[in-house]
GROMACS .gro file of C-alpha atoms in nm:
model
  431
    1MET     CA    1   6.518   5.362   7.540
    2LYS     CA    2   6.614   5.054   7.339
    3LEU     CA    3   6.277   4.911   7.365
    4VAL     CA    4   6.127   5.240   7.251
    5LYS     CA    5   6.356   5.252   6.955
    6LYS     CA    6   6.258   4.893   6.866
    7LEU     CA    7   5.890   4.966   6.892
    8PHE     CA    8   5.942   5.280   6.682
    9VAL     CA    9   6.112   5.086   6.400
   10LEU     CA   10   5.833   4.826   6.405
   11LEU     CA   11   5.568   5.097   6.404
   12ALA     CA   12   5.723   5.283   6.118
   13ALA     CA   13   5.728   4.967   5.920
   14VAL     CA   14   5.367   4.901   5.979
   15MET     CA   15   5.270   5.248   5.863
   16VAL     CA   16   5.466   5.215   5.537
   17VAL     CA   17   5.372   4.872   5.440
   18THR     CA   18   5.006   4.762   5.459
   19ALA     CA   19   5.035   4.425   5.305
   20CYS     CA   20   5.306   4.166   5.282
   21SER     CA   21   5.340   3.830   5.105
   22ASN     CA   22   5.280   3.512   5.300
   23GLN     CA   23   5.610   3.432   5.477
   24SER     CA   24   5.578   3.054   5.446
   25ASP     CA   25   5.584   3.090   5.064
   26SER     CA   26   5.938   3.252   5.045
   27SER     CA   27   6.136   3.159   5.357
   28LYS     CA   28   6.237   2.876   5.588
   29GLU     CA   29   6.248   2.796   5.956
   30SER     CA   30   6.553   2.904   6.138
   31GLY     CA   31   6.824   2.647   6.147
   32LYS     CA   32   6.640   2.389   5.929
   33GLY     CA   33   6.747   2.259   5.595
   34ASP     CA   34   7.080   2.283   5.416
   35LYS     CA   35   7.010   2.584   5.190
   36ILE     CA   36   7.154   2.926   5.240
   37THR     CA   37   6.854   3.168   5.191
   38ILE     CA   38   6.919   3.514   5.065
   39TRP     CA   39   6.674   3.801   5.058
   40ALA     CA   40   6.704   4.092   4.825
   41TRP     CA   41   6.489   4.329   4.604
   42ASP     CA   42   6.509   4.407   4.251
   43GLU     CA   43   6.524   4.119   4.009
   44SER     CA   44   6.720   4.297   3.746
   45PHE     CA   45   6.996   4.424   3.978
   46ASN     CA   46   7.031   4.301   4.327
   47ILE     CA   47   6.907   3.937   4.240
   48LYS     CA   48   7.109   3.912   3.927
   49ALA     CA   49   7.410   4.014   4.128
   50VAL     CA   50   7.335   3.717   4.375
   51ASP     CA   51   7.288   3.467   4.101
   52GLU     CA   52   7.618   3.564   3.950
   53ALA     CA   53   7.788   3.543   4.283
   54ILE     CA   54   7.652   3.182   4.330
   55LYS     CA   55   7.802   3.089   3.985
   56VAL     CA   56   8.142   3.221   4.106
   57TYR     CA   57   8.114   3.053   4.457
   58LYS     CA   58   8.030   2.711   4.288
   59GLU     CA   59   8.385   2.720   4.137
   60LYS     CA   60   8.540   2.787   4.482
   61ALA     CA   61   8.341   2.560   4.706
   62ASP     CA   62   8.179   2.222   4.703
   63VAL     CA   63   7.827   2.356   4.642
   64THR     CA   64   7.555   2.359   4.371
   65GLU     CA   65   7.274   2.599   4.288
   66ALA     CA   66   7.045   2.380   4.497
   67ASP     CA   67   7.240   2.481   4.810
   68PHE     CA   68   7.083   2.824   4.776
   69GLU     CA   69   6.747   2.986   4.792
   70VAL     CA   70   6.733   3.329   4.653
   71VAL     CA   71   6.414   3.516   4.736
   72THR     CA   72   6.300   3.817   4.555
   73MET     CA   73   6.099   4.055   4.787
   74ALA     CA   74   6.007   4.421   4.770
   75GLN     CA   75   6.230   4.628   5.004
   76ASP     CA   76   5.940   4.736   5.214
   77ASP     CA   77   5.844   4.370   5.267
   78ILE     CA   78   6.197   4.284   5.395
   79VAL     CA   79   6.186   4.577   5.615
   80GLN     CA   80   5.851   4.479   5.779
   81LYS     CA   81   5.951   4.100   5.805
   82LEU     CA   82   6.288   4.195   5.975
   83ASN     CA   83   6.127   4.458   6.206
   84THR     CA   84   5.846   4.205   6.307
   85SER     CA   85   6.080   3.905   6.376
   86LEU     CA   86   6.361   4.091   6.541
   87ALA     CA   87   6.129   4.294   6.773
   88SER     CA   88   5.973   3.972   6.881
   89GLY     CA   89   6.298   3.801   6.918
   90ASN     CA   90   6.178   3.518   6.688
   91THR     CA   91   6.412   3.441   6.400
   92GLU     CA   92   6.194   3.166   6.250
   93GLY     CA   93   6.165   3.208   5.882
   94LEU     CA   94   6.439   3.463   5.844
   95PRO     CA   95   6.720   3.424   5.588
   96GLU     CA   96   7.089   3.368   5.651
   97ILE     CA   97   7.184   3.675   5.429
   98VAL     CA   98   6.979   3.981   5.364
   99LEU     CA   99   7.052   4.289   5.171
  100ILE     CA  100   6.984   4.616   5.371
  101GLU     CA  101   6.989   4.976   5.237
  102ASP     CA  102   7.262   5.205   5.390
  103TYR     CA  103   7.005   5.449   5.530
  104ARG     CA  104   6.842   5.177   5.739
  105ILE     CA  105   7.121   4.959   5.871
  106GLN     CA  106   7.215   5.165   6.182
  107GLY     CA  107   6.868   5.145   6.296
  108TYR     CA  108   6.897   4.768   6.296
  109LEU     CA  109   7.244   4.750   6.446
  110THR     CA  110   7.148   5.001   6.725
  111SER     CA  111   6.799   4.859   6.812
  112PHE     CA  112   6.887   4.496   6.763
  113PRO     CA  113   7.263   4.461   6.862
  114ASP     CA  114   7.256   4.079   6.889
  115ALA     CA  115   7.083   4.018   6.572
  116PHE     CA  116   7.369   4.020   6.324
  117GLU     CA  117   7.687   3.832   6.279
  118PRO     CA  118   8.009   4.035   6.303
  119LEU     CA  119   8.190   4.026   5.977
  120THR     CA  120   8.518   4.182   6.078
  121ASP     CA  121   8.707   3.856   6.003
  122ILE     CA  122   8.591   3.846   5.644
  123VAL     CA  123   8.587   4.223   5.546
  124ASN     CA  124   8.905   4.431   5.519
  125GLU     CA  125   8.800   4.785   5.568
  126ALA     CA  126   9.100   4.915   5.356
  127ASP     CA  127   8.959   4.728   5.048
  128PHE     CA  128   8.642   4.941   5.029
  129SER     CA  129   8.530   5.311   4.996
  130SER     CA  130   8.565   5.439   5.343
  131TYR     CA  131   8.219   5.605   5.363
  132LYS     CA  132   8.060   5.269   5.379
  133PHE     CA  133   8.200   5.206   5.732
  134GLY     CA  134   8.030   5.520   5.871
  135ILE     CA  135   7.712   5.303   5.872
  136ASN     CA  136   7.795   4.938   5.889
  137LYS     CA  137   8.018   4.941   6.201
  138VAL     CA  138   7.943   4.944   6.580
  139GLY     CA  139   8.259   5.035   6.762
  140ASP     CA  140   8.549   4.845   6.595
  141GLU     CA  141   8.309   4.567   6.479
  142ILE     CA  142   8.226   4.543   6.104
  143TYR     CA  143   7.862   4.393   6.037
  144GLY     CA  144   7.820   4.435   5.663
  145VAL     CA  145   7.980   4.358   5.335
  146PRO     CA  146   7.963   4.683   5.130
  147PHE     CA  147   7.782   4.629   4.799
  148ASP     CA  148   7.672   4.886   4.554
  149SER     CA  149   7.791   5.246   4.568
  150GLY     CA  150   7.541   5.526   4.597
  151VAL     CA  151   7.813   5.769   4.477
  152ALA     CA  152   7.649   6.068   4.317
  153GLY     CA  153   7.725   6.212   3.974
  154LEU     CA  154   7.600   6.485   3.749
  155PHE     CA  155   7.438   6.300   3.442
  156TYR     CA  156   7.389   6.576   3.160
  157ARG     CA  157   7.275   6.599   2.806
  158THR     CA  158   7.571   6.718   2.600
  159ASP     CA  159   7.350   6.831   2.317
  160TYR     CA  160   7.140   7.054   2.531
  161LEU     CA  161   7.433   7.199   2.708
  162GLU     CA  162   7.630   7.269   2.389
  163GLU     CA  163   7.318   7.446   2.243
  164ALA     CA  164   7.335   7.664   2.546
  165GLY     CA  165   7.701   7.739   2.492
  166TYR     CA  166   7.863   7.499   2.752
  167THR     CA  167   8.137   7.241   2.722
  168ALA     CA  168   8.230   6.939   2.951
  169ASP     CA  169   8.487   7.158   3.119
  170ASP     CA  170   8.219   7.402   3.228
  171LEU     CA  171   8.045   7.120   3.425
  172LYS     CA  172   8.355   7.000   3.622
  173ASP     CA  173   8.396   7.075   3.985
  174ILE     CA  174   8.120   7.331   3.994
  175THR     CA  175   7.913   7.451   4.278
  176TRP     CA  176   7.530   7.416   4.308
  177GLU     CA  177   7.514   7.793   4.270
  178THR     CA  178   7.693   7.760   3.941
  179TYR     CA  179   7.470   7.465   3.838
  180ILE     CA  180   7.158   7.693   3.893
  181THR     CA  181   7.308   7.967   3.668
  182ILE     CA  182   7.378   7.718   3.394
  183ALA     CA  183   7.011   7.577   3.446
  184LYS     CA  184   6.867   7.923   3.384
  185ASP     CA  185   7.093   7.971   3.075
  186VAL     CA  186   6.988   7.638   2.939
  187LYS     CA  187   6.620   7.711   2.991
  188THR     CA  188   6.657   8.045   2.812
  189LYS     CA  189   6.844   7.907   2.513
  190THR     CA  190   6.688   7.565   2.465
  191GLY     CA  191   6.351   7.587   2.643
  192LYS     CA  192   6.438   7.259   2.862
  193ASN     CA  193   6.430   7.254   3.220
  194MET     CA  194   6.760   7.143   3.382
  195ILE     CA  195   6.615   6.882   3.631
  196GLY     CA  196   6.313   6.676   3.739
  197LEU     CA  197   6.233   6.692   4.113
  198ASN     CA  198   5.979   6.522   4.323
  199PRO     CA  199   5.888   6.765   4.615
  200SER     CA  200   5.833   6.474   4.838
  201ASP     CA  201   6.168   6.315   4.780
  202LEU     CA  202   6.454   6.488   4.970
  203GLY     CA  203   6.722   6.295   4.800
  204THR     CA  204   6.885   6.603   4.643
  205LEU     CA  205   6.887   6.769   4.988
  206ARG     CA  206   7.066   6.460   5.125
  207VAL     CA  207   7.322   6.471   4.847
  208MET     CA  208   7.401   6.837   4.932
  209MET     CA  209   7.432   6.766   5.306
  210GLN     CA  210   7.667   6.477   5.286
  211SER     CA  211   7.899   6.651   5.033
  212ALA     CA  212   7.987   6.856   5.346
  213GLY     CA  213   7.975   6.573   5.594
  214GLY     CA  214   7.646   6.690   5.736
  215TRP     CA  215   7.320   6.504   5.827
  216TYR     CA  216   7.000   6.535   6.013
  217LEU     CA  217   7.146   6.382   6.319
  218LYS     CA  218   7.466   6.434   6.516
  219ASP     CA  219   7.667   6.122   6.553
  220GLY     CA  220   7.366   5.925   6.432
  221THR     CA  221   7.172   5.978   6.728
  222THR     CA  222   7.085   6.344   6.836
  223VAL     CA  223   6.838   6.549   6.619
  224ASP     CA  224   7.020   6.844   6.449
  225ILE     CA  225   6.795   7.058   6.258
  226ALA     CA  226   6.745   7.394   6.410
  227ASP     CA  227   7.113   7.486   6.446
  228ASN     CA  228   7.260   7.277   6.167
  229ASP     CA  229   7.455   7.535   5.930
  230ILE     CA  230   7.510   7.266   5.670
  231LEU     CA  231   7.137   7.183   5.647
  232LYS     CA  232   7.051   7.566   5.634
  233GLU     CA  233   7.301   7.631   5.356
  234SER     CA  234   7.164   7.316   5.168
  235LEU     CA  235   6.810   7.445   5.208
  236LYS     CA  236   6.894   7.784   5.083
  237VAL     CA  237   7.045   7.640   4.761
  238TYR     CA  238   6.758   7.382   4.742
  239VAL     CA  239   6.506   7.668   4.758
  240ASP     CA  240   6.684   7.859   4.495
  241LEU     CA  241   6.690   7.558   4.272
  242MET     CA  242   6.316   7.484   4.323
  243ASN     CA  243   6.234   7.858   4.265
  244SER     CA  244   6.463   7.890   3.962
  245GLY     CA  245   6.208   7.818   3.691
  246THR     CA  246   6.425   7.526   3.563
  247VAL     CA  247   6.267   7.238   3.743
  248THR     CA  248   6.014   6.982   3.611
  249LEU     CA  249   5.813   6.890   3.906
  250THR     CA  250   5.766   6.517   3.907
  251PRO     CA  251   5.498   6.337   4.143
  252ASP     CA  252   5.673   6.005   4.163
  253TRP     CA  253   5.970   5.790   4.044
  254ASN     CA  254   5.817   5.694   3.704
  255ALA     CA  255   5.739   6.053   3.617
  256GLY     CA  256   6.107   6.146   3.692
  257VAL     CA  257   6.226   5.857   3.465
  258SER     CA  258   6.002   5.973   3.190
  259ALA     CA  259   6.126   6.329   3.214
  260VAL     CA  260   6.474   6.189   3.150
  261ASN     CA  261   6.398   5.929   2.889
  262ASN     CA  262   6.163   6.165   2.706
  263GLY     CA  263   6.420   6.426   2.685
  264ASP     CA  264   6.245   6.688   2.895
  265VAL     CA  265   6.534   6.766   3.123
  266ALA     CA  266   6.892   6.842   3.055
  267SER     CA  267   7.062   6.674   3.359
  268ALA     CA  268   7.003   6.436   3.656
  269PRO     CA  269   7.239   6.486   3.957
  270THR     CA  270   7.182   6.158   4.134
  271GLY     CA  271   7.337   5.807   4.217
  272ALA     CA  272   7.554   5.603   3.997
  273TRP     CA  273   7.281   5.340   3.991
  274TYR     CA  274   7.081   5.577   3.762
  275ALA     CA  275   7.287   5.512   3.466
  276GLY     CA  276   7.091   5.198   3.379
  277THR     CA  277   6.772   5.400   3.390
  278ILE     CA  278   6.907   5.674   3.152
  279MET     CA  279   7.029   5.398   2.920
  280GLY     CA  280   6.667   5.293   2.901
  281ASN     CA  281   6.624   5.510   2.594
  282GLU     CA  282   6.879   5.374   2.334
  283GLU     CA  283   6.805   5.661   2.100
  284GLN     CA  284   6.986   5.900   2.339
  285SER     CA  285   7.317   5.706   2.300
  286GLY     CA  286   7.611   5.934   2.276
  287LYS     CA  287   7.411   6.235   2.400
  288TRP     CA  288   7.486   6.197   2.775
  289ALA     CA  289   7.790   6.241   2.976
  290ILE     CA  290   7.878   6.260   3.349
  291SER     CA  291   8.067   6.501   3.571
  292GLU     CA  292   8.134   6.533   3.948
  293ILE     CA  293   7.831   6.615   4.166
  294PRO     CA  294   7.810   6.990   4.250
  295ARG     CA  295   7.933   7.118   4.588
  296LEU     CA  296   7.788   7.374   4.822
  297GLY     CA  297   7.978   7.706   4.735
  298ASN     CA  298   7.930   7.873   5.080
  299VAL     CA  299   8.031   7.561   5.290
  300LYS     CA  300   8.416   7.515   5.310
  301THR     CA  301   8.394   7.151   5.396
  302SER     CA  302   8.168   7.070   5.092
  303ILE     CA  303   8.333   6.880   4.816
  304ASN     CA  304   8.235   6.742   4.473
  305ALA     CA  305   8.161   6.399   4.603
  306SER     CA  306   7.849   6.259   4.779
  307SER     CA  307   7.627   5.961   4.796
  308ILE     CA  308   7.274   5.872   4.766
  309GLY     CA  309   7.133   5.513   4.822
  310GLY     CA  310   7.346   5.195   4.821
  311GLY     CA  311   7.324   4.891   5.029
  312GLY     CA  312   7.527   4.593   5.197
  313TRP     CA  313   7.503   4.237   5.267
  314TYR     CA  314   7.435   4.122   5.619
  315VAL     CA  315   7.429   3.782   5.804
  316LEU     CA  316   7.158   3.722   6.061
  317LYS     CA  317   7.271   3.548   6.389
  318GLY     CA  318   7.122   3.233   6.486
  319VAL     CA  319   6.975   3.148   6.148
  320GLY     CA  320   7.084   2.839   5.973
  321ASP     CA  321   7.462   2.787   5.888
  322SER     CA  322   7.604   3.138   5.943
  323ASP     CA  323   7.954   3.001   5.885
  324LYS     CA  324   7.865   2.893   5.542
  325ALA     CA  325   7.694   3.223   5.467
  326LYS     CA  326   7.990   3.418   5.580
  327ASP     CA  327   8.217   3.207   5.361
  328PHE     CA  328   7.992   3.278   5.059
  329LEU     CA  329   8.029   3.650   5.113
  330LYS     CA  330   8.393   3.630   5.195
  331GLN     CA  331   8.467   3.457   4.858
  332THR     CA  332   8.234   3.670   4.647
  333PHE     CA  333   8.122   4.022   4.742
  334ALA     CA  334   8.396   4.078   4.995
  335THR     CA  335   8.696   4.005   4.785
  336ASP     CA  336   8.625   3.913   4.416
  337ALA     CA  337   8.713   4.197   4.181
  338GLU     CA  338   8.634   3.987   3.875
  339LEU     CA  339   8.296   3.935   3.995
  340MET     CA  340   8.266   4.307   4.030
  341ASN     CA  341   8.395   4.345   3.675
  342THR     CA  342   8.126   4.104   3.543
  343LEU     CA  343   7.847   4.277   3.737
  344ALA     CA  344   7.952   4.615   3.592
  345ASN     CA  345   7.883   4.465   3.242
  346GLU     CA  346   7.575   4.269   3.341
  347ILE     CA  347   7.387   4.511   3.566
  348GLY     CA  348   7.578   4.839   3.567
  349LEU     CA  349   7.708   4.789   3.914
  350VAL     CA  350   7.936   5.050   4.059
  351SER     CA  351   8.107   4.857   4.334
  352THR     CA  352   8.259   4.990   4.654
  353LEU     CA  353   8.537   4.726   4.641
  354ASN     CA  354   8.853   4.937   4.542
  355ALA     CA  355   9.007   4.672   4.338
  356ALA     CA  356   8.714   4.685   4.091
  357ALA     CA  357   8.847   5.008   3.963
  358GLU     CA  358   9.147   4.811   3.812
  359THR     CA  359   8.928   4.568   3.608
  360LYS     CA  360   8.867   4.574   3.229
  361ASN     CA  361   8.511   4.694   3.235
  362TYR     CA  362   8.575   4.977   3.481
  363GLN     CA  363   8.855   5.102   3.251
  364SER     CA  364   8.656   5.074   2.926
  365PRO     CA  365   8.483   5.363   2.752
  366ASN     CA  366   8.102   5.364   2.756
  367LYS     CA  367   7.957   5.463   2.412
  368PHE     CA  368   7.620   5.563   2.557
  369PHE     CA  369   7.794   5.816   2.796
  370SER     CA  370   8.013   5.988   2.528
  371ASP     CA  371   8.285   5.726   2.536
  372GLU     CA  372   8.366   5.824   2.902
  373LYS     CA  373   8.495   5.568   3.138
  374ILE     CA  374   8.207   5.618   3.365
  375PHE     CA  375   8.280   5.323   3.602
  376GLU     CA  376   8.631   5.437   3.657
  377ASN     CA  377   8.514   5.786   3.732
  378PHE     CA  378   8.229   5.665   3.970
  379SER     CA  379   8.476   5.436   4.152
  380LYS     CA  380   8.725   5.727   4.202
  381TRP     CA  381   8.450   5.968   4.330
  382SER     CA  382   8.322   5.682   4.561
  383GLY     CA  383   8.649   5.685   4.752
  384GLU     CA  384   8.604   6.043   4.820
  385VAL     CA  385   8.258   6.053   4.954
  386PRO     CA  386   8.251   6.204   5.312
  387VAL     CA  387   8.188   5.961   5.587
  388VAL     CA  388   7.858   6.008   5.762
  389ASN     CA  389   7.665   5.806   6.021
  390TYR     CA  390   7.302   5.821   5.889
  391GLY     CA  391   7.174   5.693   6.230
  392LEU     CA  392   6.844   5.535   6.294
  393HIS     CA  393   6.588   5.774   6.166
  394THR     CA  394   6.649   5.894   5.818
  395TYR     CA  395   6.310   5.819   5.663
  396ALA     CA  396   6.118   5.888   5.981
  397ILE     CA  397   6.270   6.221   5.998
  398GLU     CA  398   6.191   6.304   5.631
  399ASN     CA  399   5.839   6.183   5.667
  400ILE     CA  400   5.799   6.491   5.897
  401PHE     CA  401   6.057   6.718   5.759
  402THR     CA  402   5.926   6.718   5.394
  403GLU     CA  403   5.626   6.937   5.500
  404TYR     CA  404   5.862   7.190   5.658
  405VAL     CA  405   6.090   7.193   5.347
  406GLN     CA  406   5.785   7.273   5.129
  407LYS     CA  407   5.686   7.560   5.367
  408ILE     CA  408   6.044   7.703   5.324
  409VAL     CA  409   6.021   7.665   4.943
  410SER     CA  410   5.704   7.853   4.956
  411GLY     CA  411   5.857   8.144   5.154
  412ALA     CA  412   5.847   8.044   5.529
  413PRO     CA  413   6.147   8.187   5.732
  414ILE     CA  414   6.413   7.917   5.750
  415ASP     CA  415   6.519   7.965   6.121
  416LYS     CA  416   6.168   7.968   6.269
  417THR     CA  417   6.060   7.672   6.037
  418LEU     CA  418   6.354   7.464   6.136
  419GLU     CA  419   6.295   7.533   6.508
  420ASP     CA  420   5.937   7.413   6.460
  421ALA     CA  421   6.064   7.100   6.268
  422GLN     CA  422   6.322   7.022   6.539
  423LYS     CA  423   6.053   7.023   6.810
  424GLN     CA  424   5.831   6.790   6.632
  425ILE     CA  425   6.096   6.553   6.516
  426GLU     CA  426   6.239   6.529   6.865
  427SER     CA  427   5.898   6.469   7.000
  428SER     CA  428   5.821   6.191   6.735
  429ILE     CA  429   6.150   5.991   6.758
  430GLN     CA  430   6.312   6.061   7.091
  431ASN     CA  431   6.041   6.027   7.346
   0.00000   0.00000   0.00000
């Protein structure tokens, strides 16, 4: 079974990524050289965070910038390189430290249990948002340093909502059902749609499920589609939203950003990391605010807190100087609240390190978002996110499940469609 899972992860990467940069251009041979190599994606966010962490570490240890090699690489390329190397058992060319998305890490820790260094000795679980440890642990062993929070919030245009007769209090602690009612009101009174959604991206459905502690899998392993009451209720609400006449359909990420920055939609219920994207249009400063993410009104376990995205730092076993790599993480991302304070200002980071909430930038009002203390709010909500084990196959499941969701949106019966989806997904990922 382990071999099958390894081959599945590798095959999935090959399907997603058709080309990859030459490994010899951006990496080193395992165990050779004195540099600590770090792989991450996103030059303006993750890479800037690493660069700032290196500056901090230089003040704590006898190192220089020359002791580090920071490699910017597309996330899909990182996934393919890790899959190829770990499946073959050859760590040559891999980095000491790599950033891995929360939705993917259980696949690695389960399929390649000896590939990562335990970090239990440098990470204090009580110091971070608890939901992060639903995915970066195996048994009692911690394998990742939690980084950015994917905590979800409801970003909304105050001017559009006010024109429709709503105040900030009307957006607090609401259900998705109430959100849809408000959306219809906003559309009638302002002509603006409430939200932009890409039918091929099920992120909003994930947010709904996690708010109630649900997922596509039981305990991260067993496919749970046909008889999953939380998923069914999430789908009912999602279908109502999609068919409400208040949605701008967006074919891709860029179209979604344009819908927000061009003022075409009145809200964006999504991850905290989206704040920087919204701030891309400076002319909208003071016209946005945030509130808690809506909850599922008909699910008692659902709360106004959830997550979408986020990642953590991991140390590969048998690659270079793992002790030095662990010390770097220990003295920076694992403990340094002031580093998190700096990164809040520099890149808009919402950290999962609890102590960050007490720092200056987290407690400061943000002019763009109506002088709200958005970092303090996001940090508080991050600590409330229900713990969910995403398991190995989130994206593999959604590659199949998206078609069934679209059928349900178009009127197909939920129960029968979910039964069909369960069969195909089980056949694809558990055989």
